């Protein structure tokens, strides 16, 4: 079982030193979330909103550091830790910029990077970035195929419905394929994962909800002739952490990666009152090591 630490809503200045602690404690990886900005006039409904008006669960002041700048900094501060996204809205960026950033991170990390991407929900971000929001679904599907071509060594090109890329070189090219995970649990999102991706990145769910999503994924994978392919399934649970829960997730659902939030037990962190914590790092390190001792190491050892 691979444990991925979730970094959403952390302070940007905490991420690199925490990545070092997580690396030393033996976790598999860290995942970063992504937004470019929060518009003052937000009309796009957040699909996971618990509110009737569809607003996001975070405040406008919430900071979202650039994913690939942050991953680059964390790569340099760690030795074994892997990095991915939950989730990166790749189709609201120009495809060549995405290809260049991710391949560079893969090369300098020694293949410790996966791209976790989704079609996105915030029209305002797409419009400000000059990308088409209305065709984002099929364009995301094509983008996956195009990225795989752009990451090959030597001369590369791609000719599709949405992306027409003439022959070019885009070094540095990774010496191994970069895994692409896709997110979302709508019908089209799950079909995208089964048809195009190397894995699926979920949210946090109760057991029955996640079991239903995984069952749909298995059906779709079989329909695509991929039932026997290695396919990563990374997600989290609303239930409190337990060895029994995590073993069942692996054995009964085939979950390959679980989200971890070891510092959630720290009241000062959850209430955003973190003054002095990072300076001595004791609270973070103790929580990270305790979760590792209780869950990461026992499950890694079988």
mmCIF file of C-alpha atoms in Angstrom:
data_model
loop_
_atom_site.group_PDB
_atom_site.id
_atom_site.type_symbol
_atom_site.label_atom_id
_atom_site.label_comp_id
_atom_site.label_asym_id
_atom_site.label_seq_id
_atom_site.Cartn_x
_atom_site.Cartn_y
_atom_site.Cartn_z
ATOM 1 C CA UNK A 1 0.000 0.000 0.000
ATOM 2 C CA UNK A 2 1.274 3.447 -0.955
ATOM 3 C CA UNK A 3 0.484 6.384 1.324
ATOM 4 C CA UNK A 4 0.244 9.838 -0.268
ATOM 5 C CA UNK A 5 0.213 12.857 2.057
ATOM 6 C CA UNK A 6 -2.355 15.493 1.113
ATOM 7 C CA UNK A 7 -1.138 19.093 1.130
ATOM 8 C CA UNK A 8 -4.318 21.064 0.349
ATOM 9 C CA UNK A 9 -4.813 24.093 2.622
ATOM 10 C CA UNK A 10 -1.310 23.887 4.046
ATOM 11 C CA UNK A 11 0.742 27.060 4.172
ATOM 12 C CA UNK A 12 3.043 27.355 1.179
ATOM 13 C CA UNK A 13 6.124 27.844 3.365
ATOM 14 C CA UNK A 14 5.390 24.580 5.203
ATOM 15 C CA UNK A 15 5.487 22.315 2.162
ATOM 16 C CA UNK A 16 9.222 21.836 1.580
ATOM 17 C CA UNK A 17 10.217 21.143 5.212
ATOM 18 C CA UNK A 18 7.203 18.856 5.660
ATOM 19 C CA UNK A 19 8.167 16.981 2.476
ATOM 20 C CA UNK A 20 11.568 16.311 4.069
ATOM 21 C CA UNK A 21 9.904 14.895 7.207
ATOM 22 C CA UNK A 22 7.517 12.768 5.157
ATOM 23 C CA UNK A 23 10.410 11.454 3.069
ATOM 24 C CA UNK A 24 12.447 10.535 6.145
ATOM 25 C CA UNK A 25 9.438 8.765 7.700
ATOM 26 C CA UNK A 26 9.026 6.439 4.706
ATOM 27 C CA UNK A 27 5.787 7.573 3.073
ATOM 28 C CA UNK A 28 5.421 6.959 -0.664
ATOM 29 C CA UNK A 29 4.528 10.465 -1.811
ATOM 30 C CA UNK A 30 2.808 13.810 -1.575
ATOM 31 C CA UNK A 31 -0.011 15.162 -3.720
ATOM 32 C CA UNK A 32 -0.649 18.823 -4.507
ATOM 33 C CA UNK A 33 -3.920 20.517 -5.406
ATOM 34 C CA UNK A 34 -4.252 23.254 -7.977
ATOM 35 C CA UNK A 35 -5.987 26.546 -8.626
ATOM 36 C CA UNK A 36 -4.619 29.611 -10.367
ATOM 37 C CA UNK A 37 -6.832 32.200 -8.674
ATOM 38 C CA UNK A 38 -10.177 32.790 -6.980
ATOM 39 C CA UNK A 39 -12.331 35.273 -8.930
ATOM 40 C CA UNK A 40 -14.213 37.927 -7.002
ATOM 41 C CA UNK A 41 -17.241 37.137 -9.156
ATOM 42 C CA UNK A 42 -17.367 33.338 -9.091
ATOM 43 C CA UNK A 43 -20.329 31.902 -10.971
ATOM 44 C CA UNK A 44 -19.054 28.360 -11.565
ATOM 45 C CA UNK A 45 -20.537 25.870 -9.061
ATOM 46 C CA UNK A 46 -18.039 23.705 -7.212
ATOM 47 C CA UNK A 47 -19.091 20.093 -7.930
ATOM 48 C CA UNK A 48 -18.265 18.849 -4.416
ATOM 49 C CA UNK A 49 -19.901 21.751 -2.578
ATOM 50 C CA UNK A 50 -22.005 20.952 0.508
ATOM 51 C CA UNK A 51 -23.685 24.365 0.182
ATOM 52 C CA UNK A 52 -26.905 25.138 -1.658
ATOM 53 C CA UNK A 53 -25.294 27.994 -3.561
ATOM 54 C CA UNK A 54 -22.490 25.725 -4.843
ATOM 55 C CA UNK A 55 -19.603 27.774 -3.443
ATOM 56 C CA UNK A 56 -16.241 26.093 -2.739
ATOM 57 C CA UNK A 57 -15.348 24.775 0.697
ATOM 58 C CA UNK A 58 -12.327 27.117 0.975
ATOM 59 C CA UNK A 59 -12.096 30.877 1.472
ATOM 60 C CA UNK A 60 -10.980 33.241 -1.306
ATOM 61 C CA UNK A 61 -7.813 33.969 0.677
ATOM 62 C CA UNK A 62 -6.679 30.331 0.493
ATOM 63 C CA UNK A 63 -3.268 30.042 -1.131
ATOM 64 C CA UNK A 64 -2.615 27.564 -3.945
ATOM 65 C CA UNK A 65 1.121 27.562 -4.715
ATOM 66 C CA UNK A 66 2.095 26.671 -8.253
ATOM 67 C CA UNK A 67 2.184 22.881 -8.411
ATOM 68 C CA UNK A 68 5.307 22.374 -10.484
ATOM 69 C CA UNK A 69 7.401 25.111 -8.879
ATOM 70 C CA UNK A 70 6.581 23.559 -5.499
ATOM 71 C CA UNK A 71 7.266 20.007 -6.664
ATOM 72 C CA UNK A 72 10.601 21.175 -8.047
ATOM 73 C CA UNK A 73 11.553 22.604 -4.663
ATOM 74 C CA UNK A 74 10.434 19.449 -2.853
ATOM 75 C CA UNK A 75 12.342 17.209 -5.285
ATOM 76 C CA UNK A 76 15.550 18.991 -4.354
ATOM 77 C CA UNK A 77 14.857 18.539 -0.639
ATOM 78 C CA UNK A 78 14.024 14.803 -0.724
ATOM 79 C CA UNK A 79 15.576 11.526 -1.841
ATOM 80 C CA UNK A 80 12.813 8.923 -2.244
ATOM 81 C CA UNK A 81 9.490 10.741 -2.063
ATOM 82 C CA UNK A 82 7.175 10.683 -5.110
ATOM 83 C CA UNK A 83 4.952 13.573 -6.213
ATOM 84 C CA UNK A 84 1.630 13.852 -8.002
ATOM 85 C CA UNK A 85 -1.561 15.919 -8.001
ATOM 86 C CA UNK A 86 -5.091 15.707 -6.672
ATOM 87 C CA UNK A 87 -5.694 17.311 -9.027
ATOM 88 C CA UNK A 88 -3.939 19.448 -11.703
ATOM 89 C CA UNK A 89 -6.227 21.261 -14.154
ATOM 90 C CA UNK A 90 -3.967 20.707 -17.152
ATOM 91 C CA UNK A 91 -6.445 21.718 -19.900
ATOM 92 C CA UNK A 92 -6.638 25.296 -18.649
ATOM 93 C CA UNK A 93 -2.962 25.692 -19.607
ATOM 94 C CA UNK A 94 -1.231 25.588 -22.985
ATOM 95 C CA UNK A 95 -0.244 22.001 -23.672
ATOM 96 C CA UNK A 96 3.422 22.735 -24.431
ATOM 97 C CA UNK A 97 3.834 24.458 -21.064
ATOM 98 C CA UNK A 98 2.331 21.443 -19.281
ATOM 99 C CA UNK A 99 4.520 19.015 -21.228
ATOM 100 C CA UNK A 100 7.678 20.979 -20.456
ATOM 101 C CA UNK A 101 6.992 21.402 -16.725
ATOM 102 C CA UNK A 102 6.075 17.785 -16.047
ATOM 103 C CA UNK A 103 8.878 16.255 -18.113
ATOM 104 C CA UNK A 104 11.443 18.507 -16.448
ATOM 105 C CA UNK A 105 10.216 17.467 -13.002
ATOM 106 C CA UNK A 106 10.340 13.798 -14.018
ATOM 107 C CA UNK A 107 13.918 14.094 -15.258
ATOM 108 C CA UNK A 108 15.381 16.043 -12.340
ATOM 109 C CA UNK A 109 13.602 13.779 -9.814
ATOM 110 C CA UNK A 110 14.785 10.523 -11.366
ATOM 111 C CA UNK A 111 11.233 9.483 -12.298
ATOM 112 C CA UNK A 112 9.556 10.343 -8.993
ATOM 113 C CA UNK A 113 6.693 12.222 -10.646
ATOM 114 C CA UNK A 114 3.213 11.340 -11.917
ATOM 115 C CA UNK A 115 0.716 13.747 -13.456
ATOM 116 C CA UNK A 116 -2.734 13.668 -11.864
ATOM 117 C CA UNK A 117 -5.091 15.711 -14.039
ATOM 118 C CA UNK A 118 -8.769 16.431 -14.595
ATOM 119 C CA UNK A 119 -11.014 18.487 -16.837
ATOM 120 C CA UNK A 120 -11.766 21.131 -14.188
ATOM 121 C CA UNK A 121 -14.896 22.992 -13.179
ATOM 122 C CA UNK A 122 -14.072 26.714 -12.922
ATOM 123 C CA UNK A 123 -14.938 28.479 -16.177
ATOM 124 C CA UNK A 124 -13.337 31.712 -14.966
ATOM 125 C CA UNK A 125 -9.866 30.134 -14.841
ATOM 126 C CA UNK A 126 -10.148 28.770 -18.363
ATOM 127 C CA UNK A 127 -11.297 32.090 -19.772
ATOM 128 C CA UNK A 128 -8.511 34.079 -18.114
ATOM 129 C CA UNK A 129 -5.956 31.555 -19.379
ATOM 130 C CA UNK A 130 -7.315 31.746 -22.923
ATOM 131 C CA UNK A 131 -8.443 28.097 -23.010
ATOM 132 C CA UNK A 132 -11.820 26.784 -24.161
ATOM 133 C CA UNK A 133 -13.984 25.664 -21.239
ATOM 134 C CA UNK A 134 -16.795 24.110 -23.246
ATOM 135 C CA UNK A 135 -14.666 21.493 -24.997
ATOM 136 C CA UNK A 136 -12.498 20.716 -21.973
ATOM 137 C CA UNK A 137 -13.712 17.115 -21.657
ATOM 138 C CA UNK A 138 -12.766 15.762 -25.099
ATOM 139 C CA UNK A 139 -9.761 18.076 -25.142
ATOM 140 C CA UNK A 140 -8.522 16.558 -21.886
ATOM 141 C CA UNK A 141 -8.783 13.095 -23.431
ATOM 142 C CA UNK A 142 -6.741 14.184 -26.431
ATOM 143 C CA UNK A 143 -4.275 16.043 -24.244
ATOM 144 C CA UNK A 144 -3.366 12.796 -22.476
ATOM 145 C CA UNK A 145 -2.463 11.144 -25.752
ATOM 146 C CA UNK A 146 -0.581 14.218 -26.968
ATOM 147 C CA UNK A 147 1.472 14.493 -23.763
ATOM 148 C CA UNK A 148 2.638 10.914 -24.112
ATOM 149 C CA UNK A 149 3.919 11.734 -27.582
ATOM 150 C CA UNK A 150 5.574 14.985 -26.484
ATOM 151 C CA UNK A 151 7.480 13.198 -23.705
ATOM 152 C CA UNK A 152 9.248 10.854 -26.124
ATOM 153 C CA UNK A 153 12.911 11.505 -27.019
ATOM 154 C CA UNK A 154 13.915 12.953 -30.355
ATOM 155 C CA UNK A 155 11.600 14.636 -32.803
ATOM 156 C CA UNK A 156 7.969 14.590 -31.664
ATOM 157 C CA UNK A 157 4.683 15.710 -33.160
ATOM 158 C CA UNK A 158 0.952 15.278 -32.658
ATOM 159 C CA UNK A 159 -2.013 15.900 -34.929
ATOM 160 C CA UNK A 160 -5.484 15.717 -33.425
ATOM 161 C CA UNK A 161 -8.793 17.527 -33.335
ATOM 162 C CA UNK A 162 -7.758 20.063 -30.695
ATOM 163 C CA UNK A 163 -3.958 19.989 -30.761
ATOM 164 C CA UNK A 164 -1.923 20.202 -33.956
ATOM 165 C CA UNK A 165 1.749 20.166 -33.016
ATOM 166 C CA UNK A 166 4.403 20.235 -35.758
ATOM 167 C CA UNK A 167 7.670 18.278 -35.470
ATOM 168 C CA UNK A 168 9.837 19.602 -32.627
ATOM 169 C CA UNK A 169 12.216 18.565 -29.880
ATOM 170 C CA UNK A 170 11.168 19.159 -26.277
ATOM 171 C CA UNK A 171 14.056 17.988 -24.124
ATOM 172 C CA UNK A 172 14.624 17.003 -21.470
ATOM 173 C CA UNK A 173 12.744 13.787 -22.206
ATOM 174 C CA UNK A 174 12.260 11.293 -19.369
ATOM 175 C CA UNK A 175 13.820 7.850 -19.762
ATOM 176 C CA UNK A 176 10.650 6.205 -18.435
ATOM 177 C CA UNK A 177 6.978 6.854 -19.244
ATOM 178 C CA UNK A 178 5.415 9.387 -16.887
ATOM 179 C CA UNK A 179 2.280 7.897 -15.288
ATOM 180 C CA UNK A 180 -0.903 9.867 -15.909
ATOM 181 C CA UNK A 181 -3.731 9.603 -13.401
ATOM 182 C CA UNK A 182 -7.109 11.236 -13.954
ATOM 183 C CA UNK A 183 -9.674 12.378 -11.412
ATOM 184 C CA UNK A 184 -13.402 12.932 -11.027
ATOM 185 C CA UNK A 185 -16.181 10.442 -10.354
ATOM 186 C CA UNK A 186 -18.751 11.440 -12.970
ATOM 187 C CA UNK A 187 -19.511 8.992 -15.760
ATOM 188 C CA UNK A 188 -17.317 10.769 -18.347
ATOM 189 C CA UNK A 189 -14.486 11.150 -15.818
ATOM 190 C CA UNK A 190 -14.462 7.442 -14.966
ATOM 191 C CA UNK A 191 -14.642 6.542 -18.645
ATOM 192 C CA UNK A 192 -11.643 8.830 -19.258
ATOM 193 C CA UNK A 193 -9.664 7.065 -16.554
ATOM 194 C CA UNK A 194 -10.493 3.600 -17.881
ATOM 195 C CA UNK A 195 -9.826 4.471 -21.504
ATOM 196 C CA UNK A 196 -6.848 6.823 -21.330
ATOM 197 C CA UNK A 197 -5.132 6.850 -17.929
ATOM 198 C CA UNK A 198 -2.700 4.767 -15.911
ATOM 199 C CA UNK A 199 -4.755 5.255 -12.779
ATOM 200 C CA UNK A 200 -7.578 7.125 -11.073
ATOM 201 C CA UNK A 201 -7.270 9.739 -8.329
ATOM 202 C CA UNK A 202 -10.317 10.139 -6.112
ATOM 203 C CA UNK A 203 -11.460 12.346 -3.272
ATOM 204 C CA UNK A 204 -12.441 11.194 0.227
ATOM 205 C CA UNK A 205 -15.536 8.971 0.461
ATOM 206 C CA UNK A 206 -17.381 6.656 2.802
ATOM 207 C CA UNK A 207 -16.797 2.947 2.177
ATOM 208 C CA UNK A 208 -19.972 2.245 0.212
ATOM 209 C CA UNK A 209 -19.524 5.239 -2.084
ATOM 210 C CA UNK A 210 -15.917 4.372 -2.898
ATOM 211 C CA UNK A 211 -16.823 0.702 -3.393
ATOM 212 C CA UNK A 212 -19.452 1.743 -5.940
ATOM 213 C CA UNK A 213 -17.005 3.986 -7.809
ATOM 214 C CA UNK A 214 -14.376 1.246 -7.911
ATOM 215 C CA UNK A 215 -16.929 -1.264 -9.188
ATOM 216 C CA UNK A 216 -17.845 1.104 -12.044
ATOM 217 C CA UNK A 217 -14.161 1.597 -12.810
ATOM 218 C CA UNK A 218 -13.595 -2.166 -12.959
ATOM 219 C CA UNK A 219 -16.509 -2.559 -15.349
ATOM 220 C CA UNK A 220 -15.232 0.210 -17.602
ATOM 221 C CA UNK A 221 -11.698 -1.178 -17.570
ATOM 222 C CA UNK A 222 -13.055 -4.561 -18.656
ATOM 223 C CA UNK A 223 -15.018 -2.928 -21.457
ATOM 224 C CA UNK A 224 -11.788 -1.290 -22.644
ATOM 225 C CA UNK A 225 -9.957 -4.621 -22.593
ATOM 226 C CA UNK A 226 -7.832 -3.490 -19.652
ATOM 227 C CA UNK A 227 -9.143 -5.706 -16.864
ATOM 228 C CA UNK A 228 -5.717 -7.284 -16.332
ATOM 229 C CA UNK A 229 -3.688 -4.076 -16.701
ATOM 230 C CA UNK A 230 -1.922 -2.574 -13.710
ATOM 231 C CA UNK A 231 -4.119 0.391 -12.793
ATOM 232 C CA UNK A 232 -3.540 2.669 -9.819
ATOM 233 C CA UNK A 233 -6.524 3.598 -7.645
ATOM 234 C CA UNK A 234 -5.697 6.348 -5.141
ATOM 235 C CA UNK A 235 -8.323 7.713 -2.779
ATOM 236 C CA UNK A 236 -9.244 8.495 0.799
ATOM 237 C CA UNK A 237 -11.887 7.674 3.395
ATOM 238 C CA UNK A 238 -14.019 9.769 5.691
ATOM 239 C CA UNK A 239 -13.707 7.031 8.313
ATOM 240 C CA UNK A 240 -10.992 7.364 10.970
ATOM 241 C CA UNK A 241 -7.707 5.653 10.059
ATOM 242 C CA UNK A 242 -7.444 1.989 11.023
ATOM 243 C CA UNK A 243 -5.379 -0.988 9.895
ATOM 244 C CA UNK A 244 -8.540 -2.993 9.319
ATOM 245 C CA UNK A 245 -10.035 -0.301 7.073
ATOM 246 C CA UNK A 246 -6.864 0.036 5.033
ATOM 247 C CA UNK A 247 -6.337 -3.721 4.693
ATOM 248 C CA UNK A 248 -9.924 -4.139 3.526
ATOM 249 C CA UNK A 249 -9.438 -1.316 1.025
ATOM 250 C CA UNK A 250 -6.451 -3.118 -0.450
ATOM 251 C CA UNK A 251 -7.836 -6.646 -0.347
ATOM 252 C CA UNK A 252 -11.513 -6.082 -1.173
ATOM 253 C CA UNK A 253 -11.396 -2.979 -3.393
ATOM 254 C CA UNK A 254 -7.912 -3.211 -4.876
ATOM 255 C CA UNK A 255 -6.962 0.262 -3.684
ATOM 256 C CA UNK A 256 -3.268 0.864 -4.417
ATOM 257 C CA UNK A 257 -2.813 4.257 -2.753
ATOM 258 C CA UNK A 258 -4.359 5.967 0.251
ATOM 259 C CA UNK A 259 -4.416 9.609 1.250
ATOM 260 C CA UNK A 260 -2.816 10.444 4.572
ATOM 261 C CA UNK A 261 -3.187 13.566 6.665
ATOM 262 C CA UNK A 262 -1.030 12.713 9.671
ATOM 263 C CA UNK A 263 -1.044 16.270 11.033
ATOM 264 C CA UNK A 264 -4.873 16.331 11.180
ATOM 265 C CA UNK A 265 -4.612 15.312 14.826
ATOM 266 C CA UNK A 266 -2.916 18.611 15.622
ATOM 267 C CA UNK A 267 -5.565 21.094 16.682
ATOM 268 C CA UNK A 268 -3.315 24.077 15.975
ATOM 269 C CA UNK A 269 -2.879 22.964 12.375
ATOM 270 C CA UNK A 270 -6.537 22.247 11.715
ATOM 271 C CA UNK A 271 -7.542 25.643 13.137
ATOM 272 C CA UNK A 272 -4.852 27.413 11.102
ATOM 273 C CA UNK A 273 -3.126 28.551 14.286
ATOM 274 C CA UNK A 274 0.353 27.315 13.389
ATOM 275 C CA UNK A 275 2.610 29.972 14.896
ATOM 276 C CA UNK A 276 5.813 28.403 16.178
ATOM 277 C CA UNK A 277 5.021 24.890 14.972
ATOM 278 C CA UNK A 278 7.231 24.815 11.919
ATOM 279 C CA UNK A 279 10.126 26.570 13.637
ATOM 280 C CA UNK A 280 10.793 23.608 15.917
ATOM 281 C CA UNK A 281 8.953 21.045 13.730
ATOM 282 C CA UNK A 282 8.367 18.802 16.745
ATOM 283 C CA UNK A 283 4.577 18.700 16.454
ATOM 284 C CA UNK A 284 4.671 17.934 12.759
ATOM 285 C CA UNK A 285 7.456 15.362 12.997
ATOM 286 C CA UNK A 286 5.882 13.505 15.912
ATOM 287 C CA UNK A 287 2.521 13.289 14.127
ATOM 288 C CA UNK A 288 4.107 12.218 10.834
ATOM 289 C CA UNK A 289 6.202 9.529 12.524
ATOM 290 C CA UNK A 290 3.320 8.272 14.649
ATOM 291 C CA UNK A 291 1.057 7.790 11.619
ATOM 292 C CA UNK A 292 3.925 6.069 9.820
ATOM 293 C CA UNK A 293 4.509 3.687 12.735
ATOM 294 C CA UNK A 294 0.802 2.932 13.110
ATOM 295 C CA UNK A 295 -0.119 2.505 9.428
ATOM 296 C CA UNK A 296 2.543 3.114 6.780
ATOM 297 C CA UNK A 297 5.141 0.638 7.997
ATOM 298 C CA UNK A 298 2.775 -2.199 9.074
ATOM 299 C CA UNK A 299 0.989 -2.144 5.718
ATOM 300 C CA UNK A 300 4.227 -1.867 3.756
ATOM 301 C CA UNK A 301 5.480 -4.930 5.646
ATOM 302 C CA UNK A 302 2.269 -6.834 4.932
#
